[in-house]
Coordinates of C-alpha atoms and ligand atoms in Angstrom, one line a residue:
M1 CA 71.9 62.6 144.9
R2 CA 68.5 61.6 146.3
A3 CA 65.3 61.9 144.3
V4 CA 61.7 61.9 145.4
V5 CA 58.7 61.4 143.0
M6 CA 55.7 63.1 144.5
G7 CA 52.6 61.2 143.2
A8 CA 52.3 57.4 142.7
G9 CA 49.9 57.4 139.7
S10 CA 50.9 55.7 136.5
W11 CA 53.5 58.3 135.3
G12 CA 54.9 59.0 138.8
T13 CA 55.5 55.3 139.3
A14 CA 57.0 54.7 135.9
T15 CA 59.3 57.8 136.4
A16 CA 60.4 56.6 139.8
K17 CA 61.3 53.2 138.2
V18 CA 63.3 55.0 135.5
L19 CA 65.3 57.0 138.1
S20 CA 65.9 53.8 140.2
D21 CA 67.0 51.9 137.1
A22 CA 69.3 54.8 136.3
G23 CA 71.0 54.3 139.7
T24 CA 69.4 57.3 141.5
D25 CA 68.4 56.7 145.1
T26 CA 64.6 57.3 144.8
T27 CA 61.6 57.5 147.1
L28 CA 58.0 57.4 145.7
W29 CA 55.5 59.4 147.7
C30 CA 51.9 58.1 147.8
R31 CA 48.9 59.9 149.1
R32 CA 47.6 56.7 150.7
E33 CA 49.7 54.8 153.4
E34 CA 48.1 51.6 152.4
L35 CA 49.4 52.0 148.8
A36 CA 52.9 52.8 150.1
D37 CA 52.9 49.7 152.3
R38 CA 51.8 47.5 149.4
I39 CA 54.5 48.9 147.1
N40 CA 57.2 48.3 149.7
E41 CA 55.9 44.8 150.3
S42 CA 55.2 43.6 146.8
H43 CA 57.3 45.9 144.6
T44 CA 54.3 46.5 142.4
N45 CA 51.7 49.3 142.1
A46 CA 48.8 47.2 141.0
D47 CA 46.4 50.2 141.1
Y48 CA 48.1 51.9 138.2
L49 CA 50.7 49.6 136.6
A50 CA 49.5 46.0 137.2
G51 CA 52.0 43.4 136.2
I52 CA 55.1 45.7 136.4
T53 CA 57.8 44.7 138.9
L54 CA 59.4 47.8 140.5
P55 CA 63.1 47.8 141.4
S56 CA 63.8 46.5 144.9
N57 CA 65.8 49.7 145.7
L58 CA 62.7 51.9 145.1
T59 CA 61.0 52.7 148.3
A60 CA 57.5 54.2 148.9
S61 CA 56.4 56.5 151.7
S62 CA 53.2 58.4 152.5
D63 CA 55.0 60.7 154.9
I64 CA 55.5 64.1 153.1
A65 CA 58.3 65.3 155.5
H66 CA 60.1 62.0 155.4
A67 CA 59.9 61.8 151.6
L68 CA 61.0 65.4 151.0
T69 CA 63.6 66.0 153.7
G70 CA 67.1 66.1 152.1
A71 CA 65.8 65.4 148.6
D72 CA 68.0 67.1 145.9
L73 CA 65.5 66.3 143.1
V74 CA 61.8 66.7 143.6
V75 CA 59.6 65.3 140.7
C76 CA 56.1 66.7 140.8
A77 CA 53.8 63.9 139.5
V78 CA 50.3 65.0 140.4
P79 CA 47.6 66.2 138.0
A80 CA 48.0 69.8 136.7
Q81 CA 44.9 71.2 138.5
S82 CA 46.0 69.8 141.9
L83 CA 49.7 70.9 141.7
R84 CA 49.1 74.2 143.5
D85 CA 47.4 72.7 146.5
N86 CA 49.8 69.8 146.7
L87 CA 52.9 72.1 146.5
S88 CA 51.6 74.3 149.3
D89 CA 51.6 71.2 151.5
W90 CA 55.1 70.2 150.3
R91 CA 56.6 73.7 150.5
P92 CA 57.8 73.6 154.2
H93 CA 59.8 70.5 153.6
L94 CA 61.6 71.4 150.3
S95 CA 65.4 72.0 150.5
D96 CA 66.3 75.5 149.3
D97 CA 68.6 74.3 146.5
A98 CA 66.4 71.3 145.4
T99 CA 65.7 71.0 141.6
L100 CA 61.9 70.7 140.9
V101 CA 60.8 68.7 137.8
S102 CA 57.3 69.0 136.5
L103 CA 55.7 66.0 134.8
A104 CA 52.2 67.4 134.5
K105 CA 50.9 68.3 131.0
G106 CA 48.3 71.0 131.6
I107 CA 47.6 74.7 132.0
E108 CA 46.0 75.8 135.3
T109 CA 42.4 76.7 134.7
S110 CA 42.1 79.3 137.4
T111 CA 45.2 81.3 136.4
L112 CA 46.2 80.2 132.8
M113 CA 49.7 79.5 134.2
R114 CA 52.0 76.8 133.0
M115 CA 53.1 74.2 135.5
S116 CA 56.7 75.7 135.9
E117 CA 55.1 79.1 136.6
V118 CA 52.9 77.5 139.3
I119 CA 56.0 75.8 140.9
A120 CA 58.0 79.1 140.8
E121 CA 55.1 81.0 142.5
V122 CA 54.1 78.4 145.2
A123 CA 57.5 76.9 146.0
E124 CA 59.2 80.3 145.7
V125 CA 62.2 79.0 143.7
P126 CA 63.9 80.7 140.8
S127 CA 63.1 79.5 137.3
E128 CA 66.6 78.1 136.9
Q129 CA 65.8 75.5 139.5
I130 CA 62.7 74.2 137.7
A131 CA 62.7 71.7 134.8
V132 CA 60.1 70.1 132.7
L133 CA 60.2 66.4 131.6
T134 CA 57.9 65.8 128.5
G135 CA 57.7 63.8 125.3
P136 CA 56.1 60.6 123.9
N137 CA 56.1 58.7 127.1
L138 CA 53.1 56.5 127.6
A139 CA 53.6 55.3 131.2
R140 CA 53.0 51.6 130.7
E141 CA 55.4 51.4 127.7
V142 CA 58.1 53.2 129.7
A143 CA 57.5 51.0 132.7
E144 CA 57.9 47.9 130.5
G145 CA 61.3 49.2 129.5
Q146 CA 60.3 49.7 125.8
P147 CA 62.8 52.2 124.1
A148 CA 61.7 55.8 124.3
A149 CA 63.1 59.3 124.3
T150 CA 62.1 62.3 126.3
V151 CA 63.0 66.0 126.7
I152 CA 64.3 67.6 129.9
A153 CA 63.9 71.4 129.6
C154 CA 65.4 73.9 131.9
T155 CA 66.5 77.5 131.3
D156 CA 69.7 76.4 133.1
L157 CA 71.4 74.1 130.6
S158 CA 73.9 72.7 133.0
R159 CA 71.0 71.6 135.3
A160 CA 69.2 70.0 132.4
E161 CA 72.4 68.1 131.6
Q162 CA 72.7 66.9 135.2
L163 CA 69.1 65.7 135.1
Q164 CA 69.7 64.1 131.7
Q165 CA 72.3 61.8 133.5
M166 CA 70.0 61.1 136.4
F167 CA 67.2 59.9 134.1
N168 CA 69.3 58.1 131.5
T169 CA 68.8 54.3 131.3
G170 CA 69.3 51.7 128.6
Y171 CA 65.7 52.2 127.5
F172 CA 64.9 55.8 128.4
R173 CA 66.9 58.5 126.5
P174 CA 66.6 62.1 127.6
Y175 CA 67.5 65.1 125.4
T176 CA 68.0 68.5 126.8
N177 CA 66.3 71.7 125.8
T178 CA 66.2 75.2 127.2
D179 CA 62.8 76.1 125.7
V180 CA 60.6 75.5 128.8
I181 CA 57.6 77.4 127.3
G182 CA 57.5 75.4 124.0
C183 CA 57.8 72.1 125.9
E184 CA 55.0 73.0 128.3
I185 CA 52.6 74.3 125.6
G186 CA 53.4 71.2 123.5
G187 CA 52.5 68.9 126.4
A188 CA 49.3 70.7 127.4
V189 CA 47.9 71.1 123.9
K190 CA 48.6 67.6 122.7
N191 CA 46.2 66.2 125.3
V192 CA 43.4 68.4 123.8
I193 CA 44.3 67.2 120.3
A194 CA 44.3 63.6 121.5
L195 CA 40.8 64.1 122.7
A196 CA 39.8 65.3 119.2
C197 CA 41.5 62.2 117.7
G198 CA 39.7 60.0 120.1
M199 CA 36.4 61.6 119.1
A200 CA 37.1 61.1 115.4
S201 CA 38.0 57.4 116.0
G202 CA 34.9 56.9 118.1
V203 CA 32.8 58.3 115.3
G204 CA 34.5 55.7 113.0
F205 CA 36.8 58.0 111.0
G206 CA 40.1 56.5 109.8
Q207 CA 43.7 57.5 109.3
N208 CA 43.2 60.5 107.0
T209 CA 41.2 62.2 109.6
L210 CA 43.7 61.3 112.3
A211 CA 46.6 62.7 110.3
T212 CA 44.7 65.8 109.5
I213 CA 43.8 66.4 113.2
I214 CA 47.4 65.8 114.3
T215 CA 48.9 68.1 111.7
R216 CA 46.4 70.9 112.2
G217 CA 46.7 70.4 115.9
L218 CA 50.4 70.9 115.6
A219 CA 49.7 74.1 113.7
E220 CA 47.6 75.3 116.6
T221 CA 50.3 74.3 119.1
I222 CA 53.0 76.2 117.1
R223 CA 50.8 79.4 116.9
L224 CA 50.1 79.4 120.7
S225 CA 53.6 78.5 121.7
S226 CA 55.1 81.2 119.5
A227 CA 52.7 83.8 120.8
V228 CA 53.6 82.9 124.4
G229 CA 57.4 82.9 123.7
G230 CA 58.3 79.3 122.7
Q231 CA 60.5 78.2 119.8
I232 CA 59.0 76.6 116.7
E233 CA 61.7 73.9 116.5
T234 CA 60.8 72.5 119.9
L235 CA 57.4 71.5 118.4
A236 CA 59.1 69.7 115.5
G237 CA 60.7 67.5 118.2
L238 CA 59.7 65.0 120.9
A239 CA 57.7 67.5 123.0
G240 CA 55.6 68.5 120.0
I241 CA 55.0 66.1 117.0
G242 CA 56.6 63.2 119.0
D243 CA 54.1 63.4 121.8
L244 CA 51.2 64.2 119.5
V245 CA 51.9 61.0 117.4
A246 CA 52.2 58.8 120.5
T247 CA 49.2 60.1 122.4
C248 CA 46.8 60.6 119.4
S249 CA 47.5 57.1 118.1
S250 CA 47.7 54.9 121.2
P251 CA 44.8 53.2 122.9
L252 CA 46.9 53.5 126.1
S253 CA 46.2 57.3 126.1
R254 CA 43.6 58.3 128.6
N255 CA 42.8 61.5 126.6
R256 CA 42.4 59.6 123.3
T257 CA 40.3 57.0 125.1
F258 CA 38.1 59.6 126.8
G259 CA 37.5 61.3 123.4
A260 CA 36.7 57.9 121.8
H261 CA 33.9 57.4 124.4
L262 CA 32.5 60.8 123.6
G263 CA 32.7 60.0 119.8
Q264 CA 30.8 56.8 120.4
G265 CA 28.0 58.8 122.1
A266 CA 28.9 58.6 125.8
T267 CA 28.1 61.5 128.1
M268 CA 30.9 63.3 129.9
E269 CA 29.9 61.5 133.1
E270 CA 30.1 58.1 131.3
A271 CA 33.5 58.9 129.8
Q272 CA 34.7 60.0 133.2
A273 CA 33.5 56.8 134.9
A274 CA 35.2 54.7 132.2
A275 CA 38.5 56.5 133.1
S276 CA 38.4 54.8 136.5
G277 CA 39.8 57.8 138.4
Q278 CA 42.8 58.3 136.1
V279 CA 43.3 61.8 134.9
A280 CA 42.6 62.9 131.3
E281 CA 44.3 66.3 131.5
G282 CA 42.9 67.7 128.3
V283 CA 39.3 67.6 129.6
K284 CA 40.2 70.5 131.9
S285 CA 43.0 72.0 129.9
C286 CA 40.9 72.5 126.8
T287 CA 39.2 75.3 128.7
S288 CA 42.5 77.0 129.9
V289 CA 44.2 76.5 126.5
T290 CA 41.1 78.1 124.8
A291 CA 41.3 81.0 127.2
L292 CA 45.1 81.3 126.7
A293 CA 44.5 81.4 122.9
E294 CA 41.9 84.2 123.4
K295 CA 44.3 86.1 125.6
Y296 CA 47.1 86.0 122.9
Q297 CA 44.5 86.3 120.1
V298 CA 45.6 83.0 118.5
S299 CA 43.2 81.0 116.4
M300 CA 42.8 77.4 117.7
P301 CA 39.6 76.0 116.1
L302 CA 40.2 72.3 117.0
T303 CA 40.9 73.2 120.7
E304 CA 37.7 75.4 120.8
A305 CA 35.7 72.6 119.3
V306 CA 37.0 70.1 121.9
N307 CA 36.1 72.7 124.6
S308 CA 32.6 73.1 123.2
V309 CA 32.0 69.3 123.1
C310 CA 33.4 68.8 126.7
H311 CA 31.9 71.8 128.4
D312 CA 29.1 73.3 126.3
G313 CA 27.3 70.1 125.2
L314 CA 28.1 70.5 121.5
P315 CA 27.5 67.1 119.8
V316 CA 30.6 65.7 118.2
A317 CA 28.9 65.6 114.8
D318 CA 28.1 69.3 115.0
A319 CA 31.7 70.0 115.9
V320 CA 32.9 68.2 112.8
S321 CA 30.5 70.1 110.5
S322 CA 31.4 73.4 112.0
L323 CA 35.2 72.7 111.6
L324 CA 34.8 71.6 108.0
G325 CA 32.3 74.5 107.2
R326 CA 34.9 77.2 108.0
K327 CA 36.1 79.5 105.3
T328 CA 38.8 78.0 103.2
K329 CA 42.3 79.4 103.7
P330 CA 46.0 78.9 102.7
E331 CA 47.9 76.2 104.7
F332 CA 50.5 78.6 105.9
R333 CA 50.1 82.2 106.8
S334 CA 52.9 84.7 107.3
G335 CA 55.5 82.1 108.0
H336 CA 53.3 80.1 110.5
A337 CA 51.0 77.2 109.9
Ligands
LIG1 N1 50.3 58.4 132.4 C1 51.1 58.8 131.4 O1 51.4 58.0 130.5 C2 51.7 60.2 131.4 C3 51.2 61.2 132.2 N2 51.8 62.4 132.2 C4 51.3 63.5 133.0 O2 51.7 63.2 134.3 C5 50.7 63.8 135.2 C6 50.3 62.8 136.2 O3 49.7 61.7 135.5 P1 49.5 60.3 135.9 O4 50.5 59.8 136.9 O5 49.4 59.5 134.7 O6 48.1 60.4 136.6 P2 47.2 59.4 137.5 O7 45.8 59.7 137.4 O8 47.7 58.0 137.0 O9 47.8 59.6 139.0 C7 47.7 60.8 139.6 C8 48.4 60.8 140.9 O10 48.4 62.0 141.6 C9 47.9 61.8 142.9 N3 47.2 63.0 143.4 C10 47.6 63.9 144.3 N4 46.7 64.9 144.5 C11 45.7 64.6 143.7 C12 44.5 65.3 143.5 N5 44.1 66.4 144.1 N6 43.6 64.8 142.5 C13 44.0 63.7 141.9 N7 45.1 63.0 142.0 C14 46.0 63.5 143.0 C15 47.0 60.6 142.8 O11 46.9 60.0 144.1 C16 47.9 59.7 141.9 O12 48.9 59.1 142.6 C17 49.6 64.3 134.3 O13 49.7 65.7 134.1 C18 49.8 63.6 133.0 O14 49.3 64.4 131.9 C19 52.9 62.7 131.4 C20 53.4 61.7 130.6 C21 52.9 60.4 130.6
LIG2 O1 51.4 62.2 128.0 C1 51.2 61.0 127.7 C2 52.1 60.4 126.7 O2 53.2 61.1 126.4 C3 50.1 60.2 128.3 O3 48.9 60.6 127.7 P1 47.5 60.4 128.4 O4 47.5 61.2 129.6 O5 46.5 60.7 127.4 O6 47.5 58.9 128.8

């Protein structure tokens, strides 16, 4: 089996390292030829994962045709809002029976589609050939070989099990799931909730506030996922609460860090500049998740507040007052949080 990871940012590079460490012959596609040359020469990707030594059997290429031709496994590691355009360029070079794995945690703003839906439409492959890899996987920690688990979701369980073996290393432990919807909604919404946690920490609030946002964020995630067709238990797992805890708590999270800048009073432009070109998916997905919630008539007040702060100029302090000023209610309604 030959794998290609399309996108050499922090998570693409770390995932290519996992595959290589698991013994899978892997190529890492980079947009820039100069970066591919540097990775091949130095076995590091200093732009995204400084100080990490990549396996010597991992090779990089900036040539799309060369990278994709004959690849059995194609891992899509570009940001959510750029997946459609990138895939259109990759499409002519994809093998008919290749498995496509999505790493992106977002909802397309122009269509409200999940990433697996974008892949199915643009690459014209059946959903059984598309998988999603998601979970509490901060790239730097995985690249350092710190123990972590992940979820590989595919409607075709035998394909998920095959992928599970391809990604299984002594430090990275994949679990299978067939609930692609729940996994994708979990991954997209947790970035929005991490922005909210970052804002709270930037303001100076402590652990009670953090735990409240994570828990009520999980309730929003469960409501949306259930409405779209996901299973509740998925969100009690790595793709839900697992990823929320990791992302909402860690200073390594780009979304949490972005939110913290806003909470400290930075403008959107200043927070964007501080991200040094790395993607904080929740900034765009807060708009598409809010729209998806409206489409399914699901209440997501935290997500709406994050969207208003990011895109309507609502001050963080006003978002806090408006969330706390809402009508009081029971914790659980008709079986759902
Ligand atoms: N970094 C992390 O810890 C994790 C990230 N993810 C998800 O993986 C996806 C990719 O994230 P990262 O690798 O961390 O992002 P990144 O910002 O570190 O890198 C993005 C990569 O995509 C490439 N790219 C191709 N077309 C692009 C375009 N039009 N605009 C911008 N970049 C383009 C860039 O050159 C770069 O190699 C995101 O959806 C993210 O939410 C998921 C789990 C962990
Ligand atoms: O998805 C992630 C961890 O699972 C990474 O989160 P950030 O994109 O916020 O860094």
